[in-house]
Coordinates of C-alpha atoms in Angstrom, one line a residue:
Chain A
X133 CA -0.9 -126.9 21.7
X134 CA -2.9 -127.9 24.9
X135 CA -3.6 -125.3 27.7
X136 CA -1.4 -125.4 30.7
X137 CA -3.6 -125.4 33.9
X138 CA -2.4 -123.4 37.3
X139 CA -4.0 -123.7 40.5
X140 CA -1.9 -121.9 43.0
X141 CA -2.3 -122.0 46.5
X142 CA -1.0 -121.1 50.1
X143 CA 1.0 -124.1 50.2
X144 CA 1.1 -125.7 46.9
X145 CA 1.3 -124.9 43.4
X146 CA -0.5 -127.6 40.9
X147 CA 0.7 -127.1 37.5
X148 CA 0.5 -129.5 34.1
X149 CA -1.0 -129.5 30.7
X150 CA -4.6 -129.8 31.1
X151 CA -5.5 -133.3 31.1
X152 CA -8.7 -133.8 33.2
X153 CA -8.9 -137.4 34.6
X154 CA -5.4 -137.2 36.2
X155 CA -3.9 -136.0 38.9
X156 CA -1.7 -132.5 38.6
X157 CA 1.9 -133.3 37.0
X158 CA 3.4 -130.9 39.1
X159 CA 2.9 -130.1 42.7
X160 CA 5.2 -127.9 44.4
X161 CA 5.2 -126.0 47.1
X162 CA 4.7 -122.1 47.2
X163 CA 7.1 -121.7 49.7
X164 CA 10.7 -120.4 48.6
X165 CA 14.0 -119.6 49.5
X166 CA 15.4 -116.0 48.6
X167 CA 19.2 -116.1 48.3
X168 CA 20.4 -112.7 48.9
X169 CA 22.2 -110.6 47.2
X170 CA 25.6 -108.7 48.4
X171 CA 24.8 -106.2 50.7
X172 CA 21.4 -106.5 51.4
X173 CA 20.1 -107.4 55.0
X174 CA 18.0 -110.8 56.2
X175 CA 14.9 -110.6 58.1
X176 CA 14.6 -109.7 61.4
X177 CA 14.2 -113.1 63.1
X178 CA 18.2 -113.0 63.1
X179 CA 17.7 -117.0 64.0
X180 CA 17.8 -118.4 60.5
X181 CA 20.9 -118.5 57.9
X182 CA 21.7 -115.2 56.8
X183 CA 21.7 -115.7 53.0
X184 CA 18.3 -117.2 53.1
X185 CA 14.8 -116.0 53.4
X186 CA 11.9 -117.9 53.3
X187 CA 9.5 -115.5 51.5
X188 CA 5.3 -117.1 51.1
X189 CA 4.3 -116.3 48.0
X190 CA 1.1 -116.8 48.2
X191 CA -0.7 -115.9 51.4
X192 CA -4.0 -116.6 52.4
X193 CA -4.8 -117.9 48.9
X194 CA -3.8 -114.7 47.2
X195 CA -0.5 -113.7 45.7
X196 CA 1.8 -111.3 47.9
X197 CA 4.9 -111.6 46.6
X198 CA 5.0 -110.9 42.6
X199 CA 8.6 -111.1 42.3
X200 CA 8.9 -114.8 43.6
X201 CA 5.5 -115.6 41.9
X202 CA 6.8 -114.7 38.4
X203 CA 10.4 -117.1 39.1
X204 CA 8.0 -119.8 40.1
X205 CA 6.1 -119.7 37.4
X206 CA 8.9 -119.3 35.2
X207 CA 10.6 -121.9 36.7
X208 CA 6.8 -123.9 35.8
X209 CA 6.3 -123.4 32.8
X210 CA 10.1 -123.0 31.0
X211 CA 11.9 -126.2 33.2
X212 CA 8.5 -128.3 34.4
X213 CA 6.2 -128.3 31.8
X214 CA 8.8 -127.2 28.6
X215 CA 7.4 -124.3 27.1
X216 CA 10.0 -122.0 24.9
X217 CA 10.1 -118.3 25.4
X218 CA 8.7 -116.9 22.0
X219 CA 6.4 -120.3 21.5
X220 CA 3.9 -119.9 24.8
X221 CA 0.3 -120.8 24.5
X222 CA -2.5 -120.9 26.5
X223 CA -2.4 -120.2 30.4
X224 CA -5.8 -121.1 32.7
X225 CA -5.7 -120.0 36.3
X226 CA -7.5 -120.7 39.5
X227 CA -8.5 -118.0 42.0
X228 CA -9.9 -118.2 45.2
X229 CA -13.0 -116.4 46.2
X230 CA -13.4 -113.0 46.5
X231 CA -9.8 -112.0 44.8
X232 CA -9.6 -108.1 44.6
X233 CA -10.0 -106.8 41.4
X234 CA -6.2 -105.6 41.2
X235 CA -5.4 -108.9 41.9
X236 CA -6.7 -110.1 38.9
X237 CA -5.5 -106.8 36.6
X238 CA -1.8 -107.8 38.2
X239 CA -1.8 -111.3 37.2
X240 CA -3.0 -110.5 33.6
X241 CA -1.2 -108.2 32.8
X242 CA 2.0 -110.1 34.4
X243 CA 1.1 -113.3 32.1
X244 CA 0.7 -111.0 28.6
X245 CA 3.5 -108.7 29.9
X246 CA 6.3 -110.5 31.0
X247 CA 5.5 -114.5 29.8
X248 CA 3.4 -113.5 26.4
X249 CA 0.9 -116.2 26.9
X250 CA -1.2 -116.1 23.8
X251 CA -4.7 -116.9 25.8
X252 CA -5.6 -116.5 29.2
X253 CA -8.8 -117.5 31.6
X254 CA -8.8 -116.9 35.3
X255 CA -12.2 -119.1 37.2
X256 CA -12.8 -119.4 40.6
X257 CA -12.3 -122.6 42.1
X258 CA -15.4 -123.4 43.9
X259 CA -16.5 -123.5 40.1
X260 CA -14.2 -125.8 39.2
X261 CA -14.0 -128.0 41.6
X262 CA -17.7 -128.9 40.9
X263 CA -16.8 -129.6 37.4
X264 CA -14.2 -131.9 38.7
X265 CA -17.3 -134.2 39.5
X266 CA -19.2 -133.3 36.7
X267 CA -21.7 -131.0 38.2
X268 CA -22.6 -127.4 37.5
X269 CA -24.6 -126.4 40.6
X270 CA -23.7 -127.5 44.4
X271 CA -22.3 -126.4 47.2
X272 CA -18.3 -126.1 47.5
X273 CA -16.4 -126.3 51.1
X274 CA -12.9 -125.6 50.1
X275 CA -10.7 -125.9 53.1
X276 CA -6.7 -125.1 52.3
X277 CA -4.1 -124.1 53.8
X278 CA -4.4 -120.4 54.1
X279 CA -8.1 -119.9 53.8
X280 CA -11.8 -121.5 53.8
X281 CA -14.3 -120.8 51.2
X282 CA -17.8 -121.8 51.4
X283 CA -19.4 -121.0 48.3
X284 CA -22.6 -122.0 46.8
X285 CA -22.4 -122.3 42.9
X286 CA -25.5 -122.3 40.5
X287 CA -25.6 -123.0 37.1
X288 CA -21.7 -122.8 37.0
X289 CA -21.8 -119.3 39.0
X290 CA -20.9 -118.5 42.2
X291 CA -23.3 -116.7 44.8
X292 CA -21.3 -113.9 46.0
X293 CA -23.7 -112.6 48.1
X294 CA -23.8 -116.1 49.8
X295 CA -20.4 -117.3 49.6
X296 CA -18.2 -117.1 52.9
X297 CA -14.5 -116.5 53.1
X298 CA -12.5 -117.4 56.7
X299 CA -9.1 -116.2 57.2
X300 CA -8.2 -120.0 58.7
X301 CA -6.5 -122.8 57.4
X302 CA -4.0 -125.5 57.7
X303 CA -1.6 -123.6 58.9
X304 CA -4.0 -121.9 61.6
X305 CA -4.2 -126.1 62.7
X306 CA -0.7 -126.7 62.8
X307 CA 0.0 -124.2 65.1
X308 CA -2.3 -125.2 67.1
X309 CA -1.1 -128.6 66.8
X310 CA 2.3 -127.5 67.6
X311 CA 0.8 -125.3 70.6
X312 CA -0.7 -128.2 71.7
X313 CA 2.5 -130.7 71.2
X314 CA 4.3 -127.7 73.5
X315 CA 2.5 -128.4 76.1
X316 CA 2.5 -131.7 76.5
X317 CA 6.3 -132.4 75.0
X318 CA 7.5 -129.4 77.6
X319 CA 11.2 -130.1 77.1
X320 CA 11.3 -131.3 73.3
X321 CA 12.2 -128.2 70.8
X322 CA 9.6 -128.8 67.4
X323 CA 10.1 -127.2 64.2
X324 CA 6.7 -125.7 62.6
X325 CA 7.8 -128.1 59.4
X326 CA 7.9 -131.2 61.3
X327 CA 4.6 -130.3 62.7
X328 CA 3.2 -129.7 59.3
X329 CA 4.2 -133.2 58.5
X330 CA 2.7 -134.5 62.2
X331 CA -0.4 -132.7 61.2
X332 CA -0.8 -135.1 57.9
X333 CA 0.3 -138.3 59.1
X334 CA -1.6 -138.4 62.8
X335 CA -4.4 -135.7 62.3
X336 CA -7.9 -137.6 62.9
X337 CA -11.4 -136.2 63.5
X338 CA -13.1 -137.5 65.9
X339 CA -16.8 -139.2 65.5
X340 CA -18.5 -137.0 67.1
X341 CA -18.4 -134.2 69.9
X342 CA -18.6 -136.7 72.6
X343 CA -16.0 -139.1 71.6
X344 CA -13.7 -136.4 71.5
X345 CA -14.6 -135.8 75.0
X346 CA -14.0 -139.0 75.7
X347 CA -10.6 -138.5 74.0
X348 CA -9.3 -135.8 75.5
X349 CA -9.3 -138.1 78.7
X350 CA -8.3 -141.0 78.2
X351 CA -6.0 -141.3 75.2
X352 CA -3.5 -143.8 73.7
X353 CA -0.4 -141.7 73.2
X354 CA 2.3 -142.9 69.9
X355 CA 5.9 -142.6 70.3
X356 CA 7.6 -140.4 67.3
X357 CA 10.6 -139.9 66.3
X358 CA 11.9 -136.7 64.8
X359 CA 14.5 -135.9 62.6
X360 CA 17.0 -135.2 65.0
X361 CA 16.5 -137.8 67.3
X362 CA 14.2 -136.6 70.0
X363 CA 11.0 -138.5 70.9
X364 CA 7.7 -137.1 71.2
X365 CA 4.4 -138.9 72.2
X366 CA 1.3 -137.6 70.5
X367 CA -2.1 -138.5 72.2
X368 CA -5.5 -136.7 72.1
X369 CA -3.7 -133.5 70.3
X370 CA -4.5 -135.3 67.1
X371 CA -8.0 -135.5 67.4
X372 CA -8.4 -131.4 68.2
X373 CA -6.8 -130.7 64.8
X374 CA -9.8 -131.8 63.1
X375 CA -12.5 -130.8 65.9
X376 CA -11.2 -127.1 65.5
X377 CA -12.9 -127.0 62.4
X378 CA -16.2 -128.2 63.9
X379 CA -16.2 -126.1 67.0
X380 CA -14.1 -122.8 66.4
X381 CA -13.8 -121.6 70.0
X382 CA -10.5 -124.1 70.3
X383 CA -8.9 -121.6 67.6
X384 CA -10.3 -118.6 69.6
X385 CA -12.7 -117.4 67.1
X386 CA -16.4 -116.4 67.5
X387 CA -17.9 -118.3 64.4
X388 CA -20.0 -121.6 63.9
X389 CA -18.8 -125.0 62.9
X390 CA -18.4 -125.8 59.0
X391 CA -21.8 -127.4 59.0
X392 CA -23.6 -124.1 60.3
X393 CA -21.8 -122.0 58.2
X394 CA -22.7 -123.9 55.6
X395 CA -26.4 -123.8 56.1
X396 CA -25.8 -120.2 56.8
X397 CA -24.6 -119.3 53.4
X398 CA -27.1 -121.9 51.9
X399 CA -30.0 -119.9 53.3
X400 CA -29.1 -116.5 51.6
X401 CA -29.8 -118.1 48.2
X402 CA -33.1 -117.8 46.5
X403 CA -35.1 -120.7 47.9
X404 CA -35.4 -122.8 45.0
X405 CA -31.9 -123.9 44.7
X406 CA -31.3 -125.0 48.5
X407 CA -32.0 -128.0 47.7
X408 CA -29.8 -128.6 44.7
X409 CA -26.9 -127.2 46.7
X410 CA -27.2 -128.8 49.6
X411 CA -27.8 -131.9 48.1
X412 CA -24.7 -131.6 45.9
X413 CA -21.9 -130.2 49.4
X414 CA -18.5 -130.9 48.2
X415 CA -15.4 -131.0 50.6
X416 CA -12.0 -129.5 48.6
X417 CA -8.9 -128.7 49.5
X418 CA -5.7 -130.3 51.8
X419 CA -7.4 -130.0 55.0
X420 CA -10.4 -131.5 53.7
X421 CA -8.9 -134.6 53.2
X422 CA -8.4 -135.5 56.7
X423 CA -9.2 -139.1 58.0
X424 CA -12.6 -139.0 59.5
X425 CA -13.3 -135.6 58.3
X426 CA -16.1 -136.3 55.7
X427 CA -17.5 -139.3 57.8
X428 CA -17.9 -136.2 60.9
X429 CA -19.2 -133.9 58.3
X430 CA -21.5 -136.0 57.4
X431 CA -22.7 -137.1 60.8
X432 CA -23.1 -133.5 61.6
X433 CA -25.0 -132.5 58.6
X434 CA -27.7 -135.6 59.2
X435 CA -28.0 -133.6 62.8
X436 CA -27.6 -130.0 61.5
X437 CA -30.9 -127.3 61.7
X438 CA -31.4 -127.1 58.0
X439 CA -34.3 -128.7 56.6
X440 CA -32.8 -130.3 54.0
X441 CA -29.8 -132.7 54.7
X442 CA -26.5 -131.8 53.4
X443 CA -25.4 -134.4 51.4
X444 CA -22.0 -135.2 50.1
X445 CA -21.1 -135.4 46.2
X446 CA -19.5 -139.0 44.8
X447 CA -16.8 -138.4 42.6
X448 CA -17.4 -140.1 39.2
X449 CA -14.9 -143.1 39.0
X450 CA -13.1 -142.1 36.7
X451 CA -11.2 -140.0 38.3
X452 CA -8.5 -140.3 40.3
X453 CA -8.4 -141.0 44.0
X454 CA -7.8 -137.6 46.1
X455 CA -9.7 -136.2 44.2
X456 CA -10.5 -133.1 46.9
X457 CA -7.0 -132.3 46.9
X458 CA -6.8 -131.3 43.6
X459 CA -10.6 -131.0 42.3
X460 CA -9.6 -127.2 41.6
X461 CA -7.1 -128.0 39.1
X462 CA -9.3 -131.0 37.7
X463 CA -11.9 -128.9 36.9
X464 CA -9.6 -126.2 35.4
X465 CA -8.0 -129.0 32.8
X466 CA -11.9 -129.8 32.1
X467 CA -12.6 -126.1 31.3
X468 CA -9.8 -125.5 29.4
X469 CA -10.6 -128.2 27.2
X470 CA -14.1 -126.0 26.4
X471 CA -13.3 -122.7 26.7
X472 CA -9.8 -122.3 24.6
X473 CA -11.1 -123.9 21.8
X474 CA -14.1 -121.6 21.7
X475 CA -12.2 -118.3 22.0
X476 CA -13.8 -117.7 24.9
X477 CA -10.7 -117.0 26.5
X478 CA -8.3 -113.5 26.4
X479 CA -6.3 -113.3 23.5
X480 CA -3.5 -111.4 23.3
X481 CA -5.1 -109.1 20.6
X482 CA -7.7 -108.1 23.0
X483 CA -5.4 -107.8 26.0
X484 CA -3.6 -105.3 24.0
X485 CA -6.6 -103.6 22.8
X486 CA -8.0 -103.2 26.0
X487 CA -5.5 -103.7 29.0
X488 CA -5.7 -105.5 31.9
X489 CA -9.7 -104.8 32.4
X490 CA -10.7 -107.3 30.2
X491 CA -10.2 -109.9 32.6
X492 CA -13.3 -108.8 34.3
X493 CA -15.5 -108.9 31.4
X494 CA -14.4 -112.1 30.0
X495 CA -13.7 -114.3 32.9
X496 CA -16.3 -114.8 35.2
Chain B
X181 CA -27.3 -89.9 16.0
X182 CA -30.7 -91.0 17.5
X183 CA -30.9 -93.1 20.2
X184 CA -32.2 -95.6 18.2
X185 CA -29.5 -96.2 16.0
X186 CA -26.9 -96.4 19.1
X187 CA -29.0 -99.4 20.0
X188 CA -29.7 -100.7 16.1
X189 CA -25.7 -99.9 15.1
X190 CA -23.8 -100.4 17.9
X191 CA -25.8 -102.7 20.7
X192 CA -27.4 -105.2 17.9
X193 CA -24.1 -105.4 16.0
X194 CA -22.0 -108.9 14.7
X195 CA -19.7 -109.7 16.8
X196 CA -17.6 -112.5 16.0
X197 CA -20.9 -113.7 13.8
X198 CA -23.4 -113.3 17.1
X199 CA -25.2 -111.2 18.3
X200 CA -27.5 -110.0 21.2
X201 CA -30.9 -110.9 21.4
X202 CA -32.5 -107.7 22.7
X203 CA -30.8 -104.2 23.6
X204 CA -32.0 -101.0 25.2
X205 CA -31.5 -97.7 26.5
X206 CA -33.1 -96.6 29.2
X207 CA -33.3 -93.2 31.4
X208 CA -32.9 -94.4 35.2
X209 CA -36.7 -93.5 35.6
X210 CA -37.5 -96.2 33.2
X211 CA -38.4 -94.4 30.4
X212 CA -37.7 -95.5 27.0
X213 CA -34.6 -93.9 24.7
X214 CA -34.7 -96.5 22.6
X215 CA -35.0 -100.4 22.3
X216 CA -34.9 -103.5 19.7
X217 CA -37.3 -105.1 18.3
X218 CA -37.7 -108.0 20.3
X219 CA -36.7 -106.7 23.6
X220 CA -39.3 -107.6 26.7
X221 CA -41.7 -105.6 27.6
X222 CA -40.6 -104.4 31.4
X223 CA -42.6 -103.0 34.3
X224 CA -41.3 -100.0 36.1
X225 CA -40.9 -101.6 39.5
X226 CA -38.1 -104.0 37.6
X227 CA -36.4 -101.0 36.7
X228 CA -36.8 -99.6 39.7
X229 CA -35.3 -102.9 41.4
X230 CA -32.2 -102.6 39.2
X231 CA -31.8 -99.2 40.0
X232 CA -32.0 -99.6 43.8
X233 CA -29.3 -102.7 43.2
X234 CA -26.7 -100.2 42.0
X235 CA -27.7 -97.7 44.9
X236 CA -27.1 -100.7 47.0
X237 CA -25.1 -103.4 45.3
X238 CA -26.7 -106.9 47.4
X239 CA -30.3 -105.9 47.2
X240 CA -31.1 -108.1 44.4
X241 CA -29.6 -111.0 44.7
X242 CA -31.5 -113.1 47.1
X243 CA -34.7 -112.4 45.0
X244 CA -33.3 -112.0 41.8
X245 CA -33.1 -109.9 38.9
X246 CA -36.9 -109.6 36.9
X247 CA -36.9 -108.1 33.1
X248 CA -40.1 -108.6 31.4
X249 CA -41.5 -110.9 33.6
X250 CA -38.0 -113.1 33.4
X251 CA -36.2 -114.4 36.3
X252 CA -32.5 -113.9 36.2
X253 CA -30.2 -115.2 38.7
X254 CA -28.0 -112.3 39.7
X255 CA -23.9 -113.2 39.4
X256 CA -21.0 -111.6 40.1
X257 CA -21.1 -107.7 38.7
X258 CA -19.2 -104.6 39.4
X259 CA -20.9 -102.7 42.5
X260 CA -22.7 -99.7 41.2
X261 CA -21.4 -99.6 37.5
X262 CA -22.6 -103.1 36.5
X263 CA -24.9 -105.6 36.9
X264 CA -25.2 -109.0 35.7
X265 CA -27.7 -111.6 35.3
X266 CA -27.8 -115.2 33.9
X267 CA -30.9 -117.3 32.8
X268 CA -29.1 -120.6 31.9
X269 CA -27.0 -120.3 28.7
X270 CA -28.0 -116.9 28.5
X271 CA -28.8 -113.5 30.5
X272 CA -28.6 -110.0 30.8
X273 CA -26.2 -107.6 30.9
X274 CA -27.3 -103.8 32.3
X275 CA -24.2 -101.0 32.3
X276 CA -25.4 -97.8 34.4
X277 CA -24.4 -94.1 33.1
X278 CA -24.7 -90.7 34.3
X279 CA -28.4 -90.7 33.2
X280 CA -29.2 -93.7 31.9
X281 CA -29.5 -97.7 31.7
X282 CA -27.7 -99.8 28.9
X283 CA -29.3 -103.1 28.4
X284 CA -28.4 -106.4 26.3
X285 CA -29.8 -109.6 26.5
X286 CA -27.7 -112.5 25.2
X287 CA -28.4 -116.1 24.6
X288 CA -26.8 -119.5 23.7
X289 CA -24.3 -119.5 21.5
X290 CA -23.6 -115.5 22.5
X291 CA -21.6 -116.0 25.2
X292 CA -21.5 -113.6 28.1
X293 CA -17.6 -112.2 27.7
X294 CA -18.6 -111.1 24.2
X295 CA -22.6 -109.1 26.0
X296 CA -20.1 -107.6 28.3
X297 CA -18.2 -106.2 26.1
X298 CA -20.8 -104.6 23.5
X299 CA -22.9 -103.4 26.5
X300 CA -19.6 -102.1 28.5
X301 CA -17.9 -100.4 25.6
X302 CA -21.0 -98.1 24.6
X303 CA -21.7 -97.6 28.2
X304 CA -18.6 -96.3 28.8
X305 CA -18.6 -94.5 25.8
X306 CA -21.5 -92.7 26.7
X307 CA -20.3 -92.0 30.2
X308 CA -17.2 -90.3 28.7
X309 CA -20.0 -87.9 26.3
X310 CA -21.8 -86.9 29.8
X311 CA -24.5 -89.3 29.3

């Protein structure tokens, strides 16, 4: 039976049998709906419906709520993909960087425990996402919803020491998109979800730091329609959605741009491999695939401090287009195809030889 | 049981048809307990190096982790129980105990989940005996 491939993030869940030169099967987002029960109480907002509760399962890139992670997956891997309870196989998962070690145990043990997987590998996706396009060694830039990971990867391992982790993602930008819309829509009322859908139809980076001066006075504003009617014009707030990433102040944080911090983490690896992993910078995750983003990276890279030019990784053609959205689970379908059939994987047996610390021997 | 046959029985043993290239025990001074065959000759400032790493988990990895002369890239370990080390298909495994240093070096087709484990499980063992 083929290995079923998981990649779950802040926003959306990628599921399917591991096939690697095609897109996910399923994509779903992590977001749910609680229905609650008699007697119990909603959240304290007191605006929404009072059966409902949206809970986020996964926060930040790591799981918070166990409960609603173990329906969605059960809701994955029973109705989506048609496994049968007493006939489950083999289960590959994607982690972000830096996942705490209970984390790990948790998910294990939750996948032996209450599913009865018969095999189980956990890798972290800046690995796999440079498999994706057929490389071992590089540089990933994984910017997704809930987090960014910068992590350099040699040889198919990541740098710890090197790697960088910011608590900012897509949803950091759309509400600072929808800040933004506020203030220059005063009297129109706009729901965070419309603004999530704003942020991926009109979100643009500009060229450089001086066009988007140049935007920010004198811009053509669009006309949009929402849902319910209302019209809202959207101008130069476009363009800051992507220029946040570039020059962090607009969020309010202290940091560098991408491309520093890239160089940054570049320059706490042994010498030798800078320039295999900055010659090999891939851009991964939702935000990533912005319009004008990788052009912008680019541009700033060919201007950045670093000795060596970052340069930007071609996917292979093979695969599928938008590829960065979904390199993570591309490369976890191409591992799976290597690592299951060599046992190199969790078995059962050993799971329940050893308990849940054998994730951190076997899977790294 | 000697040291020696700890490393001979229990380090150098089949596992799943492989198994590791070198092994050794070692005090955290660098002396010798006991060692394979074939396992590199080390200088003391390397297990020095390895000590200080699990003193202060970081220090190695920008310049890398040195066993006989052999340059390993340092990965992902566990802060002051483990380290880890990978040289291509292959690399090093060290486990620290109360007193001393367990060692394995694995190569291709060995792969490092199965080093792990054989270095880990008499580590640990020996932890639980005082050692």
């Amino acid at each position: 039976m083929e290995a079923v491939v998981v990649d779950y993030g802040s926003k959306l869940l990628k599921a399917g049998i591991a096939s690697p030169d095609q897109d996910p099967p399923y994509i779903i987002p992590t977001k749910m709906k609680r229905v609650l029960e008699e007697g119990e109480e909603a959240g304290g907002d007191g605006t929404g419906n009072d059966e409902e509760v949206m809970v986020d399962t996964v926060v930040r890139g790591f799981v918070s709520d166990w409960d609603a992670m173990e329906d969605l997956l059960h809701h994955v891997l029973y109705t989506n993909i048609g496994w049968e309870i007493g006939d489950e196989g083999q289960i590959l998962f994607t982690e972000p960087l830096f996942t705490p070690k209970y984390l790990r145990e948790q998910l294990v043990q939750l996948m032996f425990e209450t599913f009865n997987v018969s095999g189980f590998y956990a890798s972290e996706q800046a690995v796999l996402s440079l498999y994706a396009v057929g490389r071992i060694s590089g540089c990933t830039i994984d910017i997704g919803h809930g987090k960014i990971d910068v992590a350099p990867v040699c040889e198919g391992a990541v740098h710890h020491i090197a790697s960088k982790r910011f608590e900012t993602g897509g949803v950091d930008l759309t509400n600072l998109l929808a800040q933004e819309l506020q203030k220059s829509n005063p009297s129109v009322n706009i729901d965070i979800s419309d603004v999530e859908k704003f942020k991926e139809l009109y979100a643009k980076c500009a060229s450089d730091q001086i066009e988007f001066e140049k935007m920010q006075n004198s811009y053509l504003p669009e006309q949009h329609t929402l849902p319910d009617g209302q019209v809202i014009t959207i101008g130069k707030e476009r363009y800051i959605v992507g220029e946040a990433l570039f020059q962090p102040q607009i969020l309010g944080l202290e940091e560098y741009g991408i491309v520093e911090q890239l160089v940054s983490s570049v320059s706490n690896v042994a010498s030798e491999y800078h320039r295999q992993l900055l010659e090999n910078t891939m851009l991964c995750g939702g935000t990533a695939a912005m319009t004008g983003f990788e052009k912008r990276f680019q541009s700033e890279a060919n201007v950045s401090a670093s000795a060596i030019r970052p340069a930007l990784v071609k996917p292979p053609e093979y695969m599928p287009e938008n590829l960065a959205r979904n390199s993570a689970w591309m490369g976890g379908a191409i591992l799976a195809k290597v690592v299951f059939p060599q046992n190199q994987h969790v078995t059962k047996g050993e799971y329940d030889e050893t308990g849940p610390a054998i994730v951190h021997k076997k899977c790294f | 049981m000697s040291w020696q046959t700890y490393v001979d029985e229990h380090l150098m043993c089949d596992i799943d048809g492989q198994h590791l290239t070198a092994a050794a025990i070692l005090g955290q001074d660098g002396s010798v307990w006991a060692q394979s065959a074939a396992f590199p000759q080390f200088k003391p400032d390397e297990i020095a190096a390895i000590v200080k790493d699990f003193d202060e988990p970081g220090s190695l990895a920008p310049t890398g982790l040195f066993l006989g002369g052999t340059k390993y890239m340092v990965i992902q370990g566990e802060p002051g129980a483990v380290i880890r080390g990978k040289k291509g298909a292959g690399g090093v495994c060290v486990k620290k105990t109360n007193q001393a240093l367990v060692l394995g070096v694995y190569e291709e087709p060995m792969t490092p989940g199965q080093c792990n484990m054989v270095v880990e499980r008499l580590g640990d063992y020996l932890y639980e005996q005082g050692l």
